[in-house]
């Protein structure tokens, strides 16, 4: 329950950041759901689980409402267990999201809460990870989620400590990361964000569900996913994904436009390798209306040059037009990635995800996270697709993106337990969305 437990000293220190004590009293700040019982750092607990329900507050006496320490619509005072017995809902799942105050999350969280992602009968608890700088903004996100009145959203909690926020998480969507600034070397970005994902990996290893599914979105996402899984040895490495679904969606869009068909006619599209401009959108195995792409689009030069480059650089083109990197389409692709794991893959089709390469059937180096074609039975797990074909063009491009990922792994050796870092990146390739 969202019970406020503010010490006078802490309340006063927080109030100094929000205005004079006369304008914001400790009582008014209490209504912002801060709960210090969660640990040494402030954490917002906007809800309670079904087994934590307490009896309704005492009735009004002497014409005065009884005092209650319950704030927010998620702090229910009715018998939630009795209500659940009347619903054909599944057991509530815990979904943790980092970077919760960012633009991607602003689009994603409401899709999660609505039932669009996990289904109309799946109650959900959202655990939102922010930073000290973004903490107040994440409070605002929690307020908007409250005001949206989603029936399936049973609990919202926020905090800045991953060891608290990731507690019992069954899905972890790791979105928050530092973008590369002007003049920043790619190796520097790998080190800065790598430290973030090493810490989050350790937190997941310590407190999350042993079968938590992790989708890494923060760039460079392939190597960040590798760092994260290396720091979570008690969680199956197979459970970690780097998001390349947006690249797949972009490839499908371009093929559909070129062929003059609707995008749902495009299938079997694979993004191989790294989520950078070395990625390889595979048109060789892709199909349009069940036919090989090369039989429908009889323009090999366009496929090898314009199509490939357009997908690789789509994010950069968007930021030039829009002034910022993609957010809404990234959120949609996260939804697509999750749905591909919780729903059976259509017969004969597959989807792309950056996954751990150990045991892969394609001859790709082991011990990296590489985007490959996957199928799922809808249980959150996946298998790699064995029946794909290769030609010289595809193999040559795959070697380039593989070399980049191997070099990135050496750059972050100090974060993956391999020893000292040694950076020999073949070239300073850009991430999709960078200028």
Tab-separated table of C-alpha atoms in Angstrom:
chain	number	residue	atom	x	y	z
A	1	UNK	CA	0.000	0.000	0.000
A	2	UNK	CA	1.176	3.531	-0.704
A	3	UNK	CA	1.738	4.444	2.915
A	4	UNK	CA	3.751	7.589	3.411
A	5	UNK	CA	6.619	7.186	5.854
A	6	UNK	CA	8.495	10.449	5.553
A	7	UNK	CA	10.979	11.500	8.169
A	8	UNK	CA	10.885	15.246	8.870
A	9	UNK	CA	14.469	15.691	7.713
A	10	UNK	CA	13.895	13.919	4.412
A	11	UNK	CA	10.613	15.684	3.753
A	12	UNK	CA	12.266	19.020	4.353
A	13	UNK	CA	15.244	18.229	2.107
A	14	UNK	CA	12.942	17.222	-0.743
A	15	UNK	CA	10.755	20.286	-0.236
A	16	UNK	CA	13.724	22.565	-0.715
A	17	UNK	CA	13.912	21.364	-4.307
A	18	UNK	CA	10.252	22.036	-5.001
A	19	UNK	CA	9.707	25.366	-3.359
A	20	UNK	CA	9.541	27.032	0.054
A	21	UNK	CA	8.086	25.096	2.947
A	22	UNK	CA	5.212	27.552	3.168
A	23	UNK	CA	4.066	26.649	-0.360
A	24	UNK	CA	4.704	22.866	-0.174
A	25	UNK	CA	4.173	21.294	3.197
A	26	UNK	CA	5.220	17.764	4.068
A	27	UNK	CA	1.542	16.829	4.027
A	28	UNK	CA	1.076	18.060	0.464
A	29	UNK	CA	4.235	16.275	-0.658
A	30	UNK	CA	2.965	13.069	0.907
A	31	UNK	CA	0.297	12.973	-1.760
A	32	UNK	CA	3.059	12.346	-4.314
A	33	UNK	CA	3.218	8.716	-3.101
A	34	UNK	CA	6.792	8.727	-1.754
A	35	UNK	CA	7.494	5.642	0.322
A	36	UNK	CA	10.853	5.399	2.061
A	37	UNK	CA	10.308	1.947	3.493
A	38	UNK	CA	11.522	0.528	0.185
A	39	UNK	CA	15.164	1.370	0.907
A	40	UNK	CA	17.655	4.136	1.370
A	41	UNK	CA	16.512	6.003	-1.725
A	42	UNK	CA	13.078	7.477	-2.454
A	43	UNK	CA	10.708	5.107	-4.157
A	44	UNK	CA	7.130	5.647	-5.208
A	45	UNK	CA	4.673	2.849	-4.499
A	46	UNK	CA	1.380	3.694	-6.156
A	47	UNK	CA	-0.335	0.393	-5.597
A	48	UNK	CA	-0.568	-2.903	-3.811
A	49	UNK	CA	-0.726	-6.519	-4.772
A	50	UNK	CA	-3.934	-8.530	-4.191
A	51	UNK	CA	-2.525	-10.295	-1.125
A	52	UNK	CA	-1.703	-6.963	0.517
A	53	UNK	CA	-5.268	-5.641	0.629
A	54	UNK	CA	-6.329	-4.225	3.942
A	55	UNK	CA	-9.826	-3.713	5.243
A	56	UNK	CA	-11.724	-0.573	4.200
A	57	UNK	CA	-11.101	2.506	6.359
A	58	UNK	CA	-13.220	2.912	9.441
A	59	UNK	CA	-16.560	4.651	8.897
A	60	UNK	CA	-16.981	8.355	9.540
A	61	UNK	CA	-17.522	9.214	13.187
A	62	UNK	CA	-18.580	12.445	14.818
A	63	UNK	CA	-19.054	14.039	11.393
A	64	UNK	CA	-15.324	13.829	10.625
A	65	UNK	CA	-13.779	11.572	7.981
A	66	UNK	CA	-11.300	9.128	9.441
A	67	UNK	CA	-7.699	9.686	8.516
A	68	UNK	CA	-6.303	7.310	5.913
A	69	UNK	CA	-2.740	6.954	4.685
A	70	UNK	CA	-3.876	5.706	1.295
A	71	UNK	CA	-3.211	7.901	-1.731
A	72	UNK	CA	-3.881	7.332	-5.397
A	73	UNK	CA	-6.367	5.219	-7.311
A	74	UNK	CA	-4.058	2.193	-7.148
A	75	UNK	CA	-4.265	2.158	-3.374
A	76	UNK	CA	-7.610	0.372	-3.265
A	77	UNK	CA	-9.597	-0.032	-0.065
A	78	UNK	CA	-12.124	-2.584	-1.297
A	79	UNK	CA	-11.776	-6.360	-1.372
A	80	UNK	CA	-9.626	-6.903	-4.449
A	81	UNK	CA	-9.522	-10.675	-3.921
A	82	UNK	CA	-13.294	-10.891	-4.100
A	83	UNK	CA	-13.280	-8.801	-7.272
A	84	UNK	CA	-10.665	-11.014	-8.911
A	85	UNK	CA	-12.874	-14.069	-8.389
A	86	UNK	CA	-15.445	-12.539	-10.727
A	87	UNK	CA	-12.917	-11.966	-13.531
A	88	UNK	CA	-11.451	-14.455	-15.986
A	89	UNK	CA	-8.089	-12.764	-15.709
A	90	UNK	CA	-4.682	-14.399	-15.586
A	91	UNK	CA	-2.193	-14.037	-12.759
A	92	UNK	CA	-0.685	-10.541	-12.624
A	93	UNK	CA	2.767	-10.179	-14.216
A	94	UNK	CA	5.537	-7.757	-13.251
A	95	UNK	CA	7.045	-5.639	-16.036
A	96	UNK	CA	10.024	-3.402	-15.278
A	97	UNK	CA	10.903	-0.497	-17.577
A	98	UNK	CA	14.057	1.606	-17.332
A	99	UNK	CA	14.232	5.089	-18.812
A	100	UNK	CA	10.612	5.491	-17.781
A	101	UNK	CA	10.601	9.279	-18.171
A	102	UNK	CA	11.852	9.169	-21.766
A	103	UNK	CA	9.917	9.640	-24.987
A	104	UNK	CA	9.970	5.966	-25.969
A	105	UNK	CA	8.492	4.990	-22.624
A	106	UNK	CA	5.907	7.744	-22.924
A	107	UNK	CA	4.493	5.880	-25.926
A	108	UNK	CA	5.159	2.363	-24.661
A	109	UNK	CA	3.805	2.391	-21.115
A	110	UNK	CA	0.238	3.134	-22.129
A	111	UNK	CA	0.303	0.309	-24.672
A	112	UNK	CA	1.468	-2.042	-21.929
A	113	UNK	CA	-1.200	-0.846	-19.514
A	114	UNK	CA	-4.023	-1.076	-22.055
A	115	UNK	CA	-3.671	-4.802	-22.686
A	116	UNK	CA	-2.459	-4.305	-26.256
A	117	UNK	CA	0.794	-6.147	-25.586
A	118	UNK	CA	0.083	-9.080	-23.277
A	119	UNK	CA	-3.612	-9.456	-24.010
A	120	UNK	CA	-7.015	-8.262	-22.742
A	121	UNK	CA	-7.069	-10.784	-19.869
A	122	UNK	CA	-3.579	-10.155	-18.489
A	123	UNK	CA	-3.307	-7.901	-15.397
A	124	UNK	CA	0.006	-6.104	-15.186
A	125	UNK	CA	2.173	-4.364	-12.605
A	126	UNK	CA	4.498	-1.698	-13.975
A	127	UNK	CA	7.801	-1.063	-12.207
A	128	UNK	CA	9.377	2.131	-13.516
A	129	UNK	CA	13.071	2.917	-13.145
A	130	UNK	CA	14.201	6.525	-13.333
A	131	UNK	CA	17.171	8.504	-12.093
A	132	UNK	CA	17.566	11.162	-9.452
A	133	UNK	CA	17.359	13.756	-12.199
A	134	UNK	CA	14.223	12.287	-13.773
A	135	UNK	CA	12.480	11.163	-10.578
A	136	UNK	CA	9.900	13.942	-10.569
A	137	UNK	CA	9.106	13.321	-14.242
A	138	UNK	CA	8.553	9.613	-13.529
A	139	UNK	CA	6.125	10.646	-10.789
A	140	UNK	CA	4.255	12.525	-13.495
A	141	UNK	CA	4.219	9.412	-15.677
A	142	UNK	CA	2.726	7.432	-12.785
A	143	UNK	CA	0.051	10.096	-12.344
A	144	UNK	CA	-0.893	9.899	-16.033
A	145	UNK	CA	-1.123	6.128	-15.812
A	146	UNK	CA	-3.454	6.530	-12.834
A	147	UNK	CA	-5.614	9.009	-14.677
A	148	UNK	CA	-5.975	6.669	-17.657
A	149	UNK	CA	-8.025	4.165	-15.602
A	150	UNK	CA	-6.759	1.006	-17.295
A	151	UNK	CA	-8.605	-1.964	-15.742
A	152	UNK	CA	-5.665	-4.311	-16.276
A	153	UNK	CA	-3.112	-2.008	-14.650
A	154	UNK	CA	-3.155	-3.207	-11.061
A	155	UNK	CA	0.025	-1.703	-9.711
A	156	UNK	CA	2.529	1.053	-10.494
A	157	UNK	CA	5.743	1.632	-8.573
A	158	UNK	CA	8.704	3.853	-9.356
A	159	UNK	CA	12.210	4.194	-8.032
A	160	UNK	CA	15.824	4.967	-8.838
A	161	UNK	CA	17.414	1.792	-7.470
A	162	UNK	CA	17.328	-1.165	-9.905
A	163	UNK	CA	17.663	-3.591	-6.989
A	164	UNK	CA	14.259	-2.374	-5.789
A	165	UNK	CA	12.508	-1.759	-9.093
A	166	UNK	CA	13.526	-5.093	-10.662
A	167	UNK	CA	12.233	-7.125	-7.713
A	168	UNK	CA	10.358	-10.190	-9.082
A	169	UNK	CA	10.318	-8.714	-12.607
A	170	UNK	CA	9.173	-11.202	-15.241
A	171	UNK	CA	9.883	-8.821	-18.129
A	172	UNK	CA	12.567	-6.127	-18.119
A	173	UNK	CA	12.516	-3.541	-20.893
A	174	UNK	CA	15.815	-1.672	-20.626
A	175	UNK	CA	15.309	1.548	-22.549
A	176	UNK	CA	17.300	4.125	-20.632
A	177	UNK	CA	20.810	4.890	-21.930
A	178	UNK	CA	23.043	7.863	-22.576
A	179	UNK	CA	22.979	9.058	-26.201
A	180	UNK	CA	26.242	9.728	-27.978
A	181	UNK	CA	27.034	13.415	-27.804
A	182	UNK	CA	29.007	15.551	-30.264
A	183	UNK	CA	32.614	14.440	-30.498
A	184	UNK	CA	32.075	11.340	-28.357
A	185	UNK	CA	33.954	8.273	-29.549
A	186	UNK	CA	31.960	5.088	-29.958
A	187	UNK	CA	34.335	3.375	-27.541
A	188	UNK	CA	33.476	5.979	-24.905
A	189	UNK	CA	29.773	5.388	-25.420
A	190	UNK	CA	30.306	1.645	-25.057
A	191	UNK	CA	32.048	2.174	-21.733
A	192	UNK	CA	29.562	4.696	-20.312
A	193	UNK	CA	26.434	2.758	-21.195
A	194	UNK	CA	28.140	-0.547	-20.535
A	195	UNK	CA	28.551	0.376	-16.884
A	196	UNK	CA	24.822	1.137	-16.676
A	197	UNK	CA	23.885	-2.237	-18.142
A	198	UNK	CA	26.439	-4.105	-16.039
A	199	UNK	CA	24.771	-2.714	-12.921
A	200	UNK	CA	21.302	-3.507	-14.226
A	201	UNK	CA	22.419	-7.041	-15.082
A	202	UNK	CA	23.653	-7.534	-11.521
A	203	UNK	CA	20.363	-6.206	-10.171
A	204	UNK	CA	18.323	-8.544	-12.391
A	205	UNK	CA	20.516	-11.426	-11.299
A	206	UNK	CA	19.904	-10.596	-7.659
A	207	UNK	CA	16.189	-9.868	-7.491
A	208	UNK	CA	14.313	-10.593	-10.749
A	209	UNK	CA	12.447	-13.767	-11.635
A	210	UNK	CA	14.841	-16.564	-12.609
A	211	UNK	CA	13.080	-16.719	-15.989
A	212	UNK	CA	12.857	-12.969	-16.621
A	213	UNK	CA	12.807	-11.974	-20.297
A	214	UNK	CA	15.033	-8.968	-20.988
A	215	UNK	CA	14.787	-6.691	-24.024
A	216	UNK	CA	17.631	-4.180	-24.314
A	217	UNK	CA	16.762	-1.045	-26.263
A	218	UNK	CA	19.390	1.440	-25.044
A	219	UNK	CA	22.238	1.734	-27.540
A	220	UNK	CA	24.577	0.180	-28.467
A	221	UNK	CA	21.910	-2.429	-27.711
A	222	UNK	CA	23.666	-5.601	-28.930
A	223	UNK	CA	26.745	-5.091	-26.794
A	224	UNK	CA	24.720	-3.676	-23.908
A	225	UNK	CA	22.670	-6.889	-23.973
A	226	UNK	CA	25.895	-8.914	-23.896
A	227	UNK	CA	27.174	-6.926	-20.913
A	228	UNK	CA	23.850	-7.328	-19.143
A	229	UNK	CA	23.675	-11.107	-19.593
A	230	UNK	CA	27.313	-11.570	-18.574
A	231	UNK	CA	26.497	-9.844	-15.286
A	232	UNK	CA	23.436	-12.031	-14.717
A	233	UNK	CA	24.864	-15.579	-14.658
A	234	UNK	CA	21.828	-17.006	-12.849
A	235	UNK	CA	19.481	-16.019	-15.682
A	236	UNK	CA	19.590	-18.022	-18.944
A	237	UNK	CA	21.600	-16.117	-21.559
A	238	UNK	CA	18.907	-17.069	-24.055
A	239	UNK	CA	16.472	-14.777	-22.218
A	240	UNK	CA	18.295	-11.602	-23.304
A	241	UNK	CA	17.337	-9.773	-26.492
A	242	UNK	CA	18.693	-6.698	-28.273
A	243	UNK	CA	15.958	-4.826	-30.108
A	244	UNK	CA	16.314	-5.040	-33.894
A	245	UNK	CA	12.588	-5.245	-34.581
A	246	UNK	CA	12.400	-1.609	-35.673
A	247	UNK	CA	14.996	-2.373	-38.344
A	248	UNK	CA	12.892	-5.337	-39.476
A	249	UNK	CA	9.777	-3.168	-39.631
A	250	UNK	CA	11.641	-0.580	-41.681
A	251	UNK	CA	12.827	-3.258	-44.098
A	252	UNK	CA	9.297	-4.592	-44.529
A	253	UNK	CA	8.051	-1.080	-45.231
A	254	UNK	CA	10.623	-0.461	-47.955
A	255	UNK	CA	9.997	-3.817	-49.647
A	256	UNK	CA	6.238	-3.264	-49.595
A	257	UNK	CA	6.573	0.223	-51.087
A	258	UNK	CA	8.835	-1.026	-53.849
A	259	UNK	CA	6.575	-3.978	-54.676
A	260	UNK	CA	3.389	-1.922	-54.498
A	261	UNK	CA	1.765	-4.156	-51.877
A	262	UNK	CA	0.520	-3.701	-48.354
A	263	UNK	CA	3.104	-4.506	-45.686
A	264	UNK	CA	1.216	-7.571	-44.425
A	265	UNK	CA	2.207	-9.331	-47.648
A	266	UNK	CA	5.896	-9.133	-46.626
A	267	UNK	CA	7.250	-11.968	-44.481
A	268	UNK	CA	10.437	-13.812	-43.509
A	269	UNK	CA	12.478	-10.639	-43.177
A	270	UNK	CA	15.685	-10.969	-41.166
A	271	UNK	CA	17.991	-8.300	-39.833
A	272	UNK	CA	21.418	-9.883	-39.347
A	273	UNK	CA	24.030	-8.558	-36.955
A	274	UNK	CA	24.437	-5.310	-35.114
A	275	UNK	CA	21.930	-2.515	-34.574
A	276	UNK	CA	24.197	-0.081	-36.396
A	277	UNK	CA	24.835	0.940	-39.976
A	278	UNK	CA	26.601	-2.403	-40.516
A	279	UNK	CA	23.335	-4.315	-40.027
A	280	UNK	CA	22.293	-6.569	-42.916
A	281	UNK	CA	18.641	-6.485	-44.016
A	282	UNK	CA	18.141	-9.858	-45.694
A	283	UNK	CA	16.159	-9.740	-48.945
A	284	UNK	CA	17.414	-13.157	-50.077
A	285	UNK	CA	15.184	-15.109	-47.681
A	286	UNK	CA	12.365	-12.555	-47.522
A	287	UNK	CA	9.050	-13.176	-49.244
A	288	UNK	CA	6.286	-11.061	-50.738
A	289	UNK	CA	2.898	-12.756	-50.869
A	290	UNK	CA	4.670	-16.068	-50.371
A	291	UNK	CA	7.118	-15.592	-53.244
A	292	UNK	CA	10.858	-14.853	-52.903
A	293	UNK	CA	11.466	-11.107	-52.972
A	294	UNK	CA	13.866	-11.403	-55.913
A	295	UNK	CA	11.071	-12.916	-58.007
A	296	UNK	CA	8.758	-9.992	-57.218
A	297	UNK	CA	11.319	-7.163	-57.247
A	298	UNK	CA	13.469	-7.866	-60.294
A	299	UNK	CA	16.027	-5.199	-59.467
A	300	UNK	CA	19.103	-6.655	-57.777
A	301	UNK	CA	20.953	-3.319	-57.863
A	302	UNK	CA	18.146	-1.630	-55.910
A	303	UNK	CA	18.027	-4.460	-53.363
A	304	UNK	CA	21.783	-4.564	-52.778
A	305	UNK	CA	22.361	-0.831	-52.721
A	306	UNK	CA	19.398	1.464	-52.190
A	307	UNK	CA	17.251	-0.893	-50.106
A	308	UNK	CA	20.117	-2.032	-47.900
A	309	UNK	CA	21.442	1.466	-47.293
A	310	UNK	CA	17.987	2.946	-46.743
A	311	UNK	CA	17.256	0.497	-43.932
A	312	UNK	CA	20.704	0.966	-42.406
A	313	UNK	CA	20.411	4.759	-42.386
A	314	UNK	CA	16.677	5.195	-41.856
A	315	UNK	CA	17.149	6.397	-38.288
A	316	UNK	CA	19.615	9.062	-39.366
A	317	UNK	CA	17.251	10.304	-42.067
A	318	UNK	CA	14.429	10.513	-39.567
A	319	UNK	CA	16.395	12.578	-37.082
A	320	UNK	CA	17.289	15.075	-39.811
A	321	UNK	CA	13.599	15.540	-40.615
A	322	UNK	CA	12.164	15.261	-37.125
A	323	UNK	CA	14.951	16.810	-35.081
A	324	UNK	CA	15.119	13.854	-32.706
A	325	UNK	CA	15.455	10.104	-32.845
A	326	UNK	CA	12.469	7.833	-33.345
A	327	UNK	CA	10.317	7.289	-30.272
A	328	UNK	CA	6.804	6.226	-31.303
A	329	UNK	CA	8.012	3.719	-33.904
A	330	UNK	CA	10.560	2.351	-31.435
A	331	UNK	CA	7.781	1.822	-28.893
A	332	UNK	CA	5.708	0.040	-31.552
A	333	UNK	CA	8.651	-2.219	-32.364
A	334	UNK	CA	9.092	-3.112	-28.674
A	335	UNK	CA	5.428	-4.092	-28.620
A	336	UNK	CA	5.962	-6.182	-31.764
A	337	UNK	CA	9.029	-7.851	-30.232
A	338	UNK	CA	7.152	-8.849	-27.079
A	339	UNK	CA	4.098	-10.036	-29.002
A	340	UNK	CA	6.334	-12.220	-31.167
A	341	UNK	CA	7.484	-13.994	-27.993
A	342	UNK	CA	4.085	-14.349	-26.289
A	343	UNK	CA	2.200	-15.420	-29.415
A	344	UNK	CA	2.992	-18.374	-31.696
A	345	UNK	CA	4.890	-17.407	-34.844
A	346	UNK	CA	2.738	-17.901	-37.961
A	347	UNK	CA	3.645	-21.116	-39.753
A	348	UNK	CA	6.561	-20.634	-42.131
A	349	UNK	CA	7.389	-17.127	-40.918
A	350	UNK	CA	9.935	-15.766	-38.437
A	351	UNK	CA	11.016	-12.554	-36.729
A	352	UNK	CA	14.331	-10.827	-35.983
A	353	UNK	CA	15.906	-10.402	-32.577
A	354	UNK	CA	19.422	-9.820	-31.298
A	355	UNK	CA	20.175	-12.951	-29.269
A	356	UNK	CA	23.127	-14.841	-27.833
A	357	UNK	CA	25.006	-16.715	-30.548
A	358	UNK	CA	26.186	-19.788	-28.637
A	359	UNK	CA	25.022	-22.870	-30.524
A	360	UNK	CA	23.785	-20.987	-33.593
A	361	UNK	CA	23.564	-22.967	-36.873
A	362	UNK	CA	24.891	-20.202	-39.144
A	363	UNK	CA	28.620	-20.289	-38.397
A	364	UNK	CA	28.497	-16.934	-36.598
A	365	UNK	CA	31.111	-16.442	-33.865
A	366	UNK	CA	29.914	-17.441	-30.429
A	367	UNK	CA	29.704	-15.261	-27.326
A	368	UNK	CA	28.209	-12.166	-28.946
A	369	UNK	CA	24.645	-10.876	-29.325
A	370	UNK	CA	23.755	-10.986	-33.007
A	371	UNK	CA	20.406	-10.378	-34.701
A	372	UNK	CA	19.122	-13.600	-36.263
A	373	UNK	CA	15.820	-15.164	-37.417
A	374	UNK	CA	13.731	-16.631	-34.581
A	375	UNK	CA	10.474	-18.525	-34.100
A	376	UNK	CA	8.392	-18.828	-30.927
A	377	UNK	CA	5.667	-21.124	-29.674
A	378	UNK	CA	4.214	-18.190	-27.733
A	379	UNK	CA	5.656	-19.128	-24.339
A	380	UNK	CA	8.219	-16.311	-24.178
A	381	UNK	CA	10.962	-18.577	-25.493
A	382	UNK	CA	12.282	-18.918	-29.066
A	383	UNK	CA	14.320	-21.107	-31.379
A	384	UNK	CA	16.620	-20.122	-34.215
A	385	UNK	CA	15.418	-20.873	-37.741
A	386	UNK	CA	17.645	-23.518	-39.356
A	387	UNK	CA	16.316	-23.417	-42.919
A	388	UNK	CA	17.736	-20.188	-44.343
A	389	UNK	CA	19.882	-19.720	-47.419
A	390	UNK	CA	22.986	-17.611	-47.967
A	391	UNK	CA	24.802	-16.173	-50.967
A	392	UNK	CA	28.138	-14.395	-51.300
A	393	UNK	CA	26.606	-10.936	-50.918
A	394	UNK	CA	24.844	-11.870	-47.679
A	395	UNK	CA	27.852	-13.668	-46.209
A	396	UNK	CA	30.207	-10.801	-47.012
A	397	UNK	CA	27.959	-8.253	-45.321
A	398	UNK	CA	27.442	-10.510	-42.311
A	399	UNK	CA	31.192	-10.791	-41.782
A	400	UNK	CA	31.462	-7.011	-41.508
A	401	UNK	CA	28.792	-6.643	-38.848
A	402	UNK	CA	30.184	-9.697	-37.024
A	403	UNK	CA	33.656	-8.134	-36.940
A	404	UNK	CA	32.182	-4.969	-35.479
A	405	UNK	CA	30.447	-6.863	-32.680
A	406	UNK	CA	33.585	-8.852	-31.869
A	407	UNK	CA	35.527	-5.583	-31.635
A	408	UNK	CA	32.845	-4.080	-29.397
A	409	UNK	CA	33.076	-7.120	-27.121
A	410	UNK	CA	36.816	-6.545	-26.721
A	411	UNK	CA	36.113	-2.892	-25.897
A	412	UNK	CA	33.970	-3.886	-22.935
A	413	UNK	CA	36.015	-6.857	-21.740
A	414	UNK	CA	36.371	-5.200	-18.345
A	415	UNK	CA	32.567	-5.222	-18.020
A	416	UNK	CA	31.989	-8.808	-19.158
A	417	UNK	CA	34.655	-10.522	-17.073
A	418	UNK	CA	37.115	-11.027	-19.933
A	419	UNK	CA	39.820	-8.805	-18.496
A	420	UNK	CA	41.095	-5.436	-19.673
A	421	UNK	CA	39.386	-3.507	-22.428
A	422	UNK	CA	41.076	-3.391	-25.802
A	423	UNK	CA	39.360	-1.284	-28.454
A	424	UNK	CA	40.155	-1.963	-32.083
A	425	UNK	CA	36.866	-0.979	-33.707
A	426	UNK	CA	37.216	-1.435	-37.486
A	427	UNK	CA	35.579	1.955	-38.048
A	428	UNK	CA	33.413	4.389	-36.154
A	429	UNK	CA	30.052	3.280	-37.530
A	430	UNK	CA	26.967	5.154	-36.484
A	431	UNK	CA	23.941	3.915	-34.641
A	432	UNK	CA	20.571	4.266	-36.335
A	433	UNK	CA	19.295	7.665	-35.300
A	434	UNK	CA	22.689	9.320	-34.961
A	435	UNK	CA	23.817	12.157	-37.204
